[in-house]
């Protein structure tokens, strides 16, 4: 065992959260706005209507401003695995590095190459090729989401690999299992469609502002029609894939599910309970997890296992075990894990001494418990529980907002088609703030995914505290504040630039 | 066919692929070099806009290539990725910082209400082109001069170089004359390439002065770069190198890189060809007023880059040596991914020619017409 600097671990965690959350302000907008620009431009190319060209160029300008800062905040994430999480990088680089490299080869170059055409090619290439380029940027952006979510999905549900005791690391043995990991697939469809949804809300917000101000009314109305259709489709899809994601979580990460539902005692025919959490509640005690709650019978069993009568394990079952349901407690896993760590050390020592008989024996012992090795690094069974309140509230905010958005888009579409949008004075302010709500839902989604995964870097296999670089905390503290300062300044610049462009409006303000 | 390749071949192949990506990056640093020329060659707002717009159409190329370089190293040589990024922490963090500030600068520099003002974004571009490239050079220099780390039984890296009680975590790379010289050479070579690229990309009919200033700066940058290159090359020929024997035991061997060059004469040919091409590109631009110098000097840079990256890795050499503990040094054999991953990645790499093809096609399409002053006044400029 090595000494672990917990302060370093937590600063590295905070830094990853900071950089990922900043990055995720801009990326979902890129994912969706690129497609919206492609839709707008397709309509322009089909109709030849100059107004659609102006609309396309207006949204493209905002896309470009957003894209730049998305790229700026993105580069650090790739390298942060190396700088702050070098032990992780070494242990799983075999599997985790591949999707990142593929993302670089196939997605980033597509984006980068055709981005230049999209912005500077209006007079340099044909109309058709320009449209093609816009579509390529949209596809490239979303392709990059595929690969990074394959990587993330693998952290949630590690598949397609074996542990090699010789090198003490995980090695890939099936590329297709890694790529078609069910968690990765559901993550990608849920995440990218949520990006489409967020971008549609962004278009709605700005268009509503124009309608309230009585400016650029034609553009605003046209934009709302396209955004409402895209938003309605994508928000319905987000809800559908969210259900799929929850099912995958229940199957692969039951502790995460228990945390996001605030479920301590497992039940058959489990209801969904939601309300205000009791913050004094600890695993294993008899307190009610909620201060105030509402209850919907059977729903959790249905959601988690697609069966009304099924058992959904709670935090207590997972931590302390449940014999009836055949669930092993964490304490026993910790013991097996410690034995595995010990046997691995004996094996490495024997290898060093070139004692093959001793090595074989140690290896045979190690094999018995190797799947629990990650648990061997936990100090107490309770350490296996994520900080319940954060993923719980984030999940409920996400779900509440996610249920509201399809309704919002349907209402906007209804009045837009009816042609009476400008008269709905009550609706426009809701549209105006919807972008902000979208951003909150986006951030909440990642909080659910990542805080809910704690304490693991790789679910069940490698705790976060074992994944870091051997680095004193002060380094990470300095870089944390460097990133915080720089990203905040850049975000402020982005917002002021964007607000100015919105206030100028399309065609330098000449389009009505 | 790929599945029949043996492990050693795959490891070598992947070092070559990573080296090609790295060398392409060095060619593409014409963007960075151009950024450092901005204040020097562009005297009017129009000239500035011409330079920034021309570079702005390409800035994502070196950026993306750098990201790919990182990704490819992560996938193919994860032990290097972990050791170097986690160990030489501050060098990489500062390099990354210089690229973060670059990424927004083109888009935001001329936009109204940009918070910081154009000059700050121009300063960001300058920092990226100077300090960013210098530190990349210093980091590559450690392939020859070594670093201060040890790896434990589980390959966890410990970095140990303190100055006045502070562990410098890689910044000490910039204190070596060799590393610094390589860095300075890359900075000025990037300026050469930047000037040559701009000569090729801009229509100077309304800004003749800009053209002559660019030709002059390509020449002077080259003259400044030359002694640093010569110092690096001569040092390489005479310095001790980190030899790995058949058991993987590392030892310091006199004139190791000279013997590598002699053992791999094609690298020697590549090096000579590279230098000649860079020189030709500069000379033909300065004396013959050619606009095609970028292609010669660019190709030359790729050749020199390949030699710089391959020389310390092949012929049983540790490419990421440790000065503190020789046996912790990384070779392409002990630092690579498993055979399975390298095989998968080799299939993936079959797609690279397709990517290169469309990059080149779009580049030609976009650059077939030179950038004119008239276009700058249009909205599609930076």
PDB file of N, CA, C and O in Angstrom, chain A residues 428-456:
ATOM      1  N   UNK A 428     -43.953  33.757 -23.576  1.00  0.00           N
ATOM      2  CA  UNK A 428     -42.619  34.195 -23.999  1.00  0.00           C
ATOM      3  C   UNK A 428     -41.612  34.291 -22.844  1.00  0.00           C
ATOM      4  O   UNK A 428     -40.460  33.865 -23.010  1.00  0.00           O
ATOM      5  N   UNK A 429     -41.991  34.811 -21.679  1.00  0.00           N
ATOM      6  CA  UNK A 429     -41.011  34.826 -20.568  1.00  0.00           C
ATOM      7  C   UNK A 429     -40.571  33.422 -20.145  1.00  0.00           C
ATOM      8  O   UNK A 429     -39.418  33.225 -19.737  1.00  0.00           O
ATOM      9  N   UNK A 430     -41.485  32.464 -20.265  1.00  0.00           N
ATOM     10  CA  UNK A 430     -41.092  31.084 -19.924  1.00  0.00           C
ATOM     11  C   UNK A 430     -40.055  30.596 -20.925  1.00  0.00           C
ATOM     12  O   UNK A 430     -39.044  29.980 -20.560  1.00  0.00           O
ATOM     13  N   UNK A 431     -40.321  30.909 -22.203  1.00  0.00           N
ATOM     14  CA  UNK A 431     -39.339  30.555 -23.235  1.00  0.00           C
ATOM     15  C   UNK A 431     -38.002  31.234 -22.980  1.00  0.00           C
ATOM     16  O   UNK A 431     -36.933  30.643 -23.174  1.00  0.00           O
ATOM     17  N   UNK A 432     -38.065  32.459 -22.514  1.00  0.00           N
ATOM     18  CA  UNK A 432     -36.844  33.242 -22.280  1.00  0.00           C
ATOM     19  C   UNK A 432     -35.936  32.586 -21.239  1.00  0.00           C
ATOM     20  O   UNK A 432     -34.714  32.565 -21.409  1.00  0.00           O
ATOM     21  N   UNK A 433     -36.515  32.044 -20.197  1.00  0.00           N
ATOM     22  CA  UNK A 433     -35.659  31.426 -19.163  1.00  0.00           C
ATOM     23  C   UNK A 433     -35.387  29.940 -19.419  1.00  0.00           C
ATOM     24  O   UNK A 433     -34.623  29.304 -18.697  1.00  0.00           O
ATOM     25  N   UNK A 434     -36.007  29.411 -20.482  1.00  0.00           N
ATOM     26  CA  UNK A 434     -35.894  27.955 -20.675  1.00  0.00           C
ATOM     27  C   UNK A 434     -34.456  27.515 -20.937  1.00  0.00           C
ATOM     28  O   UNK A 434     -34.055  26.413 -20.557  1.00  0.00           O
ATOM     29  N   UNK A 435     -33.655  28.382 -21.561  1.00  0.00           N
ATOM     30  CA  UNK A 435     -32.258  28.019 -21.826  1.00  0.00           C
ATOM     31  C   UNK A 435     -31.501  27.779 -20.530  1.00  0.00           C
ATOM     32  O   UNK A 435     -30.722  26.818 -20.403  1.00  0.00           O
ATOM     33  N   UNK A 436     -31.757  28.647 -19.566  1.00  0.00           N
ATOM     34  CA  UNK A 436     -31.101  28.508 -18.263  1.00  0.00           C
ATOM     35  C   UNK A 436     -31.531  27.201 -17.591  1.00  0.00           C
ATOM     36  O   UNK A 436     -30.706  26.471 -17.021  1.00  0.00           O
ATOM     37  N   UNK A 437     -32.826  26.897 -17.699  1.00  0.00           N
ATOM     38  CA  UNK A 437     -33.314  25.635 -17.125  1.00  0.00           C
ATOM     39  C   UNK A 437     -32.625  24.450 -17.807  1.00  0.00           C
ATOM     40  O   UNK A 437     -32.273  23.461 -17.166  1.00  0.00           O
ATOM     41  N   UNK A 438     -32.451  24.588 -19.117  1.00  0.00           N
ATOM     42  CA  UNK A 438     -31.774  23.525 -19.867  1.00  0.00           C
ATOM     43  C   UNK A 438     -30.359  23.314 -19.361  1.00  0.00           C
ATOM     44  O   UNK A 438     -29.893  22.185 -19.200  1.00  0.00           O
ATOM     45  N   UNK A 439     -29.675  24.427 -19.102  1.00  0.00           N
ATOM     46  CA  UNK A 439     -28.298  24.331 -18.608  1.00  0.00           C
ATOM     47  C   UNK A 439     -28.266  23.636 -17.244  1.00  0.00           C
ATOM     48  O   UNK A 439     -27.405  22.777 -16.994  1.00  0.00           O
ATOM     49  N   UNK A 440     -29.217  23.981 -16.396  1.00  0.00           N
ATOM     50  CA  UNK A 440     -29.275  23.349 -15.062  1.00  0.00           C
ATOM     51  C   UNK A 440     -29.507  21.839 -15.210  1.00  0.00           C
ATOM     52  O   UNK A 440     -28.853  21.024 -14.550  1.00  0.00           O
ATOM     53  N   UNK A 441     -30.405  21.479 -16.129  1.00  0.00           N
ATOM     54  CA  UNK A 441     -30.671  20.051 -16.344  1.00  0.00           C
ATOM     55  C   UNK A 441     -29.426  19.333 -16.866  1.00  0.00           C
ATOM     56  O   UNK A 441     -29.108  18.219 -16.436  1.00  0.00           O
ATOM     57  N   UNK A 442     -28.720  20.003 -17.785  1.00  0.00           N
ATOM     58  CA  UNK A 442     -27.489  19.416 -18.342  1.00  0.00           C
ATOM     59  C   UNK A 442     -26.466  19.130 -17.249  1.00  0.00           C
ATOM     60  O   UNK A 442     -25.908  18.044 -17.165  1.00  0.00           O
ATOM     61  N   UNK A 443     -26.217  20.151 -16.431  1.00  0.00           N
ATOM     62  CA  UNK A 443     -25.199  20.005 -15.385  1.00  0.00           C
ATOM     63  C   UNK A 443     -25.631  18.943 -14.368  1.00  0.00           C
ATOM     64  O   UNK A 443     -24.823  18.132 -13.921  1.00  0.00           O
ATOM     65  N   UNK A 444     -26.926  18.946 -14.058  1.00  0.00           N
ATOM     66  CA  UNK A 444     -27.424  17.955 -13.094  1.00  0.00           C
ATOM     67  C   UNK A 444     -27.188  16.538 -13.608  1.00  0.00           C
ATOM     68  O   UNK A 444     -26.835  15.639 -12.839  1.00  0.00           O
ATOM     69  N   UNK A 445     -27.396  16.358 -14.898  1.00  0.00           N
ATOM     70  CA  UNK A 445     -27.219  15.033 -15.486  1.00  0.00           C
ATOM     71  C   UNK A 445     -25.820  14.495 -15.247  1.00  0.00           C
ATOM     72  O   UNK A 445     -25.624  13.335 -14.866  1.00  0.00           O
ATOM     73  N   UNK A 446     -24.824  15.361 -15.440  1.00  0.00           N
ATOM     74  CA  UNK A 446     -23.448  14.885 -15.233  1.00  0.00           C
ATOM     75  C   UNK A 446     -23.132  14.689 -13.752  1.00  0.00           C
ATOM     76  O   UNK A 446     -22.331  13.825 -13.394  1.00  0.00           O
ATOM     77  N   UNK A 447     -23.761  15.504 -12.916  1.00  0.00           N
ATOM     78  CA  UNK A 447     -23.561  15.304 -11.474  1.00  0.00           C
ATOM     79  C   UNK A 447     -24.085  13.925 -11.074  1.00  0.00           C
ATOM     80  O   UNK A 447     -23.428  13.175 -10.340  1.00  0.00           O
ATOM     81  N   UNK A 448     -25.260  13.569 -11.591  1.00  0.00           N
ATOM     82  CA  UNK A 448     -25.810  12.237 -11.321  1.00  0.00           C
ATOM     83  C   UNK A 448     -24.822  11.159 -11.761  1.00  0.00           C
ATOM     84  O   UNK A 448     -24.477  10.247 -11.003  1.00  0.00           O
ATOM     85  N   UNK A 449     -24.341  11.302 -12.985  1.00  0.00           N
ATOM     86  CA  UNK A 449     -23.480  10.260 -13.551  1.00  0.00           C
ATOM     87  C   UNK A 449     -22.167  10.134 -12.785  1.00  0.00           C
ATOM     88  O   UNK A 449     -21.711   9.031 -12.501  1.00  0.00           O
ATOM     89  N   UNK A 450     -21.562  11.269 -12.447  1.00  0.00           N
ATOM     90  CA  UNK A 450     -20.198  11.213 -11.917  1.00  0.00           C
ATOM     91  C   UNK A 450     -20.138  11.173 -10.388  1.00  0.00           C
ATOM     92  O   UNK A 450     -19.326  10.444  -9.835  1.00  0.00           O
ATOM     93  N   UNK A 451     -20.962  11.962  -9.729  1.00  0.00           N
ATOM     94  CA  UNK A 451     -20.965  11.884  -8.258  1.00  0.00           C
ATOM     95  C   UNK A 451     -21.582  10.549  -7.840  1.00  0.00           C
ATOM     96  O   UNK A 451     -21.136   9.914  -6.892  1.00  0.00           O
ATOM     97  N   UNK A 452     -22.577  10.103  -8.618  1.00  0.00           N
ATOM     98  CA  UNK A 452     -23.200   8.818  -8.325  1.00  0.00           C
ATOM     99  C   UNK A 452     -22.246   7.647  -8.475  1.00  0.00           C
ATOM    100  O   UNK A 452     -22.470   6.574  -7.939  1.00  0.00           O
ATOM    101  N   UNK A 453     -21.180   7.843  -9.243  1.00  0.00           N
ATOM    102  CA  UNK A 453     -20.184   6.781  -9.466  1.00  0.00           C
ATOM    103  C   UNK A 453     -19.210   6.659  -8.292  1.00  0.00           C
ATOM    104  O   UNK A 453     -18.525   5.645  -8.132  1.00  0.00           O
ATOM    105  N   UNK A 454     -19.128   7.688  -7.467  1.00  0.00           N
ATOM    106  CA  UNK A 454     -18.170   7.672  -6.355  1.00  0.00           C
ATOM    107  C   UNK A 454     -18.469   6.491  -5.429  1.00  0.00           C
ATOM    108  O   UNK A 454     -19.616   6.103  -5.302  1.00  0.00           O
ATOM    109  N   UNK A 455     -17.496   5.935  -4.782  1.00  0.00           N
ATOM    110  CA  UNK A 455     -16.085   6.328  -4.698  1.00  0.00           C
ATOM    111  C   UNK A 455     -15.217   5.763  -5.816  1.00  0.00           C
ATOM    112  O   UNK A 455     -13.994   5.773  -5.716  1.00  0.00           O
ATOM    113  N   UNK A 456     -15.837   5.273  -6.864  1.00  0.00           N
ATOM    114  CA  UNK A 456     -15.062   4.541  -7.862  1.00  0.00           C
ATOM    115  C   UNK A 456     -14.639   5.426  -9.043  1.00  0.00           C
ATOM    116  O   UNK A 456     -15.432   6.231  -9.523  1.00  0.00           O
TER     117      UNK A 456
END
